[in-house]
GROMACS .gro file of C-alpha atoms in nm:
model
  265
    1UNK     CA    1  10.057   3.348  10.326
    2UNK     CA    2   9.771   3.569  10.211
    3UNK     CA    3   9.710   3.686  10.569
    4UNK     CA    4  10.073   3.780  10.623
    5UNK     CA    5  10.098   3.967  10.292
    6UNK     CA    6   9.769   4.146  10.351
    7UNK     CA    7   9.871   4.253  10.701
    8UNK     CA    8  10.205   4.386  10.583
    9UNK     CA    9  10.046   4.575  10.296
   10UNK     CA   10   9.775   4.717  10.523
   11UNK     CA   11  10.031   4.848  10.771
   12UNK     CA   12  10.239   4.999  10.491
   13UNK     CA   13   9.933   5.167  10.340
   14UNK     CA   14   9.830   5.320  10.673
   15UNK     CA   15  10.181   5.454  10.728
   16UNK     CA   16  10.196   5.598  10.374
   17UNK     CA   17   9.856   5.763  10.404
   18UNK     CA   18   9.946   5.915  10.741
   19UNK     CA   19  10.273   6.047  10.598
   20UNK     CA   20  10.096   6.192  10.295
   21UNK     CA   21   9.838   6.361  10.517
   22UNK     CA   22  10.115   6.522  10.723
   23UNK     CA   23  10.278   6.650  10.403
   24UNK     CA   24   9.950   6.756  10.243
   25UNK     CA   25   9.814   6.954  10.539
   26UNK     CA   26  10.097   7.149  10.700
   27UNK     CA   27   9.983   7.347  11.004
   28UNK     CA   28  10.162   7.666  10.902
   29UNK     CA   29  10.384   7.878  11.123
   30UNK     CA   30  10.121   8.142  11.182
   31UNK     CA   31   9.752   8.136  11.285
   32UNK     CA   32   9.500   8.110  11.003
   33UNK     CA   33   9.454   8.453  10.850
   34UNK     CA   34   9.145   8.652  10.934
   35UNK     CA   35   9.045   8.818  10.603
   36UNK     CA   36   8.899   9.114  10.793
   37UNK     CA   37   9.223   9.186  10.983
   38UNK     CA   38   9.496   9.046  10.759
   39UNK     CA   39   9.354   9.041  10.408
   40UNK     CA   40   9.544   8.880  10.127
   41UNK     CA   41   9.650   9.117   9.852
   42UNK     CA   42   9.474   9.065   9.517
   43UNK     CA   43   9.789   8.908   9.369
   44UNK     CA   44   9.824   8.672   9.667
   45UNK     CA   45   9.457   8.580   9.629
   46UNK     CA   46   9.506   8.510   9.259
   47UNK     CA   47   9.818   8.304   9.330
   48UNK     CA   48   9.617   8.098   9.578
   49UNK     CA   49   9.342   8.050   9.320
   50UNK     CA   50   9.526   8.006   8.991
   51UNK     CA   51   9.900   7.979   9.052
   52UNK     CA   52  10.149   8.182   8.850
   53UNK     CA   53   9.901   8.240   8.565
   54UNK     CA   54   9.638   8.378   8.799
   55UNK     CA   55   9.893   8.606   8.966
   56UNK     CA   56  10.023   8.739   8.633
   57UNK     CA   57   9.671   8.804   8.505
   58UNK     CA   58   9.579   8.993   8.821
   59UNK     CA   59   9.904   9.191   8.825
   60UNK     CA   60   9.844   9.286   8.459
   61UNK     CA   61   9.498   9.413   8.548
   62UNK     CA   62   9.649   9.599   8.842
   63UNK     CA   63   9.886   9.780   8.604
   64UNK     CA   64   9.609   9.847   8.352
   65UNK     CA   65   9.378   9.998   8.611
   66UNK     CA   66   9.668  10.219   8.724
   67UNK     CA   67   9.723  10.335   8.365
   68UNK     CA   68  10.070  10.182   8.351
   69UNK     CA   69  10.004   9.931   8.070
   70UNK     CA   70   9.766   9.913   7.777
   71UNK     CA   71   9.672   9.656   7.514
   72UNK     CA   72   9.902   9.653   7.213
   73UNK     CA   73   9.863   9.536   6.855
   74UNK     CA   74   9.822   9.161   6.794
   75UNK     CA   75   9.713   9.070   7.144
   76UNK     CA   76   9.996   9.188   7.363
   77UNK     CA   77  10.066   9.426   7.648
   78UNK     CA   78  10.272   9.743   7.627
   79UNK     CA   79  10.375   9.965   7.913
   80UNK     CA   80  10.341  10.341   7.931
   81UNK     CA   81  10.687  10.477   8.025
   82UNK     CA   82  10.530  10.802   8.144
   83UNK     CA   83  10.313  10.626   8.404
   84UNK     CA   84  10.523  10.403   8.629
   85UNK     CA   85  10.294  10.235   8.882
   86UNK     CA   86  10.278  10.351   9.241
   87UNK     CA   87  10.154  10.147   9.535
   88UNK     CA   88  10.152   9.829   9.328
   89UNK     CA   89  10.242   9.470   9.418
   90UNK     CA   90  10.589   9.325   9.370
   91UNK     CA   91  10.459   9.103   9.089
   92UNK     CA   92  10.310   9.404   8.909
   93UNK     CA   93  10.639   9.589   8.948
   94UNK     CA   94  10.825   9.292   8.795
   95UNK     CA   95  10.581   9.286   8.502
   96UNK     CA   96  10.632   9.655   8.439
   97UNK     CA   97  11.009   9.618   8.442
   98UNK     CA   98  11.019   9.337   8.184
   99UNK     CA   99  10.771   9.502   7.946
  100UNK     CA  100  11.032   9.667   7.726
  101UNK     CA  101  10.833   9.611   7.407
  102UNK     CA  102  10.513   9.427   7.320
  103UNK     CA  103  10.464   9.099   7.498
  104UNK     CA  104  10.182   8.846   7.516
  105UNK     CA  105  10.063   8.788   7.876
  106UNK     CA  106  10.144   8.414   7.860
  107UNK     CA  107  10.506   8.495   7.781
  108UNK     CA  108  10.525   8.713   8.087
  109UNK     CA  109  10.462   8.403   8.298
  110UNK     CA  110  10.789   8.252   8.178
  111UNK     CA  111  11.004   8.555   8.251
  112UNK     CA  112  11.264   8.489   8.519
  113UNK     CA  113  11.200   8.812   8.712
  114UNK     CA  114  10.826   8.755   8.712
  115UNK     CA  115  10.866   8.398   8.834
  116UNK     CA  116  11.099   8.515   9.111
  117UNK     CA  117  10.837   8.768   9.224
  118UNK     CA  118  10.555   8.511   9.224
  119UNK     CA  119  10.779   8.259   9.403
  120UNK     CA  120  10.844   8.513   9.679
  121UNK     CA  121  10.469   8.566   9.724
  122UNK     CA  122  10.415   8.189   9.723
  123UNK     CA  123  10.671   8.148  10.002
  124UNK     CA  124  10.476   8.393  10.218
  125UNK     CA  125  10.159   8.194  10.160
  126UNK     CA  126  10.342   7.869  10.239
  127UNK     CA  127  10.458   8.013  10.573
  128UNK     CA  128  10.091   8.084  10.650
  129UNK     CA  129  10.006   7.724  10.563
  130UNK     CA  130   9.794   7.829  10.265
  131UNK     CA  131  10.014   7.685   9.988
  132UNK     CA  132  10.233   7.377   9.960
  133UNK     CA  133  10.595   7.417   9.865
  134UNK     CA  134  10.707   7.234   9.553
  135UNK     CA  135  10.906   6.994   9.768
  136UNK     CA  136  10.600   6.900   9.973
  137UNK     CA  137  10.395   6.839   9.660
  138UNK     CA  138  10.659   6.609   9.514
  139UNK     CA  139  10.706   6.427   9.843
  140UNK     CA  140  10.331   6.376   9.891
  141UNK     CA  141  10.298   6.241   9.537
  142UNK     CA  142  10.590   6.004   9.584
  143UNK     CA  143  10.444   5.872   9.910
  144UNK     CA  144  10.099   5.817   9.760
  145UNK     CA  145  10.204   5.637   9.442
  146UNK     CA  146  10.265   5.302   9.617
  147UNK     CA  147   9.920   5.320   9.777
  148UNK     CA  148   9.754   5.285   9.436
  149UNK     CA  149   9.936   4.952   9.391
  150UNK     CA  150   9.813   4.810   9.721
  151UNK     CA  151   9.496   4.645   9.592
  152UNK     CA  152   9.664   4.474   9.292
  153UNK     CA  153   9.942   4.346   9.518
  154UNK     CA  154   9.693   4.190   9.760
  155UNK     CA  155   9.494   4.044   9.471
  156UNK     CA  156   9.798   3.884   9.312
  157UNK     CA  157   9.916   3.745   9.646
  158UNK     CA  158   9.585   3.570   9.699
  159UNK     CA  159   9.500   3.449   9.351
  160UNK     CA  160   9.217   3.200   9.368
  161UNK     CA  161   9.111   3.312   9.716
  162UNK     CA  162   8.796   3.518   9.787
  163UNK     CA  163   8.924   3.869   9.841
  164UNK     CA  164   8.606   4.079   9.850
  165UNK     CA  165   8.675   4.256  10.183
  166UNK     CA  166   9.045   4.301  10.106
  167UNK     CA  167   8.977   4.450   9.764
  168UNK     CA  168   8.716   4.677   9.920
  169UNK     CA  169   8.973   4.803  10.169
  170UNK     CA  170   9.222   4.849   9.886
  171UNK     CA  171   8.975   5.057   9.690
  172UNK     CA  172   8.901   5.261  10.002
  173UNK     CA  173   9.273   5.327  10.045
  174UNK     CA  174   9.291   5.437   9.680
  175UNK     CA  175   9.000   5.675   9.736
  176UNK     CA  176   9.172   5.830  10.039
  177UNK     CA  177   9.493   5.860   9.838
  178UNK     CA  178   9.305   6.045   9.564
  179UNK     CA  179   9.169   6.289   9.821
  180UNK     CA  180   9.520   6.348   9.953
  181UNK     CA  181   9.679   6.377   9.608
  182UNK     CA  182   9.818   6.732   9.562
  183UNK     CA  183   9.616   6.829   9.254
  184UNK     CA  184   9.675   7.194   9.339
  185UNK     CA  185   9.925   7.372   9.562
  186UNK     CA  186   9.648   7.485   9.797
  187UNK     CA  187   9.638   7.330  10.140
  188UNK     CA  188   9.315   7.259  10.326
  189UNK     CA  189   9.328   7.592  10.505
  190UNK     CA  190   9.415   7.768  10.180
  191UNK     CA  191   9.112   7.617  10.006
  192UNK     CA  192   8.890   7.712  10.301
  193UNK     CA  193   9.011   8.072  10.298
  194UNK     CA  194   8.960   8.102   9.922
  195UNK     CA  195   8.608   7.959   9.951
  196UNK     CA  196   8.528   8.207  10.228
  197UNK     CA  197   8.651   8.503  10.022
  198UNK     CA  198   8.446   8.389   9.723
  199UNK     CA  199   8.130   8.352   9.929
  200UNK     CA  200   8.172   8.706  10.059
  201UNK     CA  201   8.199   8.841   9.703
  202UNK     CA  202   7.928   8.637   9.532
  203UNK     CA  203   7.644   8.823   9.696
  204UNK     CA  204   7.775   9.168   9.604
  205UNK     CA  205   7.713   9.381   9.298
  206UNK     CA  206   7.950   9.318   9.006
  207UNK     CA  207   8.224   9.586   9.010
  208UNK     CA  208   8.315   9.805   8.711
  209UNK     CA  209   8.625  10.002   8.611
  210UNK     CA  210   8.483  10.288   8.816
  211UNK     CA  211   8.564  10.074   9.123
  212UNK     CA  212   8.919   9.956   9.047
  213UNK     CA  213   8.994   9.805   9.390
  214UNK     CA  214   8.677   9.592   9.391
  215UNK     CA  215   8.725   9.496   9.027
  216UNK     CA  216   9.083   9.387   9.091
  217UNK     CA  217   8.975   9.168   9.382
  218UNK     CA  218   8.695   9.020   9.171
  219UNK     CA  219   8.944   8.926   8.898
  220UNK     CA  220   9.176   8.777   9.160
  221UNK     CA  221   8.899   8.559   9.302
  222UNK     CA  222   8.721   8.444   8.986
  223UNK     CA  223   8.971   8.473   8.702
  224UNK     CA  224   8.849   8.436   8.343
  225UNK     CA  225   8.474   8.499   8.404
  226UNK     CA  226   8.553   8.821   8.591
  227UNK     CA  227   8.791   8.933   8.316
  228UNK     CA  228   8.535   8.875   8.042
  229UNK     CA  229   8.257   9.045   8.236
  230UNK     CA  230   8.443   9.337   8.395
  231UNK     CA  231   8.712   9.412   8.138
  232UNK     CA  232   8.591   9.275   7.803
  233UNK     CA  233   8.784   9.513   7.576
  234UNK     CA  234   9.110   9.488   7.766
  235UNK     CA  235   9.080   9.109   7.790
  236UNK     CA  236   9.019   9.066   7.416
  237UNK     CA  237   9.275   9.318   7.291
  238UNK     CA  238   9.554   9.216   7.528
  239UNK     CA  239   9.516   8.842   7.465
  240UNK     CA  240   9.478   8.783   7.837
  241UNK     CA  241   9.289   8.456   7.787
  242UNK     CA  242   9.437   8.348   7.453
  243UNK     CA  243   9.747   8.156   7.357
  244UNK     CA  244  10.050   8.342   7.222
  245UNK     CA  245  10.061   8.363   6.843
  246UNK     CA  246  10.320   8.146   6.673
  247UNK     CA  247  10.480   8.435   6.485
  248UNK     CA  248  10.784   8.600   6.648
  249UNK     CA  249  10.701   8.902   6.860
  250UNK     CA  250  10.898   9.167   7.042
  251UNK     CA  251  11.018   9.013   7.365
  252UNK     CA  252  11.044   9.191   7.696
  253UNK     CA  253  11.401   9.223   7.812
  254UNK     CA  254  11.532   9.068   8.125
  255UNK     CA  255  11.726   9.378   8.224
  256UNK     CA  256  11.602   9.628   8.476
  257UNK     CA  257  11.433   9.953   8.378
  258UNK     CA  258  11.611  10.279   8.442
  259UNK     CA  259  11.300  10.439   8.587
  260UNK     CA  260  11.280  10.468   8.964
  261UNK     CA  261  10.965  10.280   9.063
  262UNK     CA  262  10.781  10.353   9.383
  263UNK     CA  263  10.570  10.039   9.402
  264UNK     CA  264  10.481   9.908   9.743
  265UNK     CA  265  10.495   9.545   9.854
   0.00000   0.00000   0.00000
């Protein structure tokens, strides 16, 4: 009995792990990007690193460096209507449109237009095989959940029988399942590309506001440490790394701005 149960469970675990691996590591429809020839934009890089929050932070810095937004009272952002951004990312353009009043950066993440813009960028990264779609993440998680029950099932089936090797195999399967678990949306090739970009930047001199392009990329790659080091005043006054205050604040509208923006993609 124990042999039959163990064999059935082992086969099921192998099938589940293989399925999860196929879901977790999609090959992508395009060759792996060469950063020198097809560089990610700063917002795409931030989305790969930190999801929607990373993309919104980087797009906010993009607007600030362009002079299109500035910190407002009580840790919020406020746009400058006289300086619509030019040559900016789609996410930055969406941020500028919804900033009708003062708004904390965390609340920008929840805005429908902003989420649509970040979702469009995420789809491009998914086509490249750098990010998992939400459906793949859910499917991989659903496939891996039964794997964690494999060892207890085998143990209960063979109560009173020495199960050292079987339990060891069960624990090994659990370890593989943990490695395959989609903790982040990054795929293997996405993580490798991000690591490569970070290595290239770590040996360089820290950028300042006098080098906006390099500073923006640094923020995209490293997030909070780069914000605190490169833009300390903006980070503190805008509430970029803080939680929204509990008191009601002016909310950015969902409607479109009347200004004609010339932002690039």
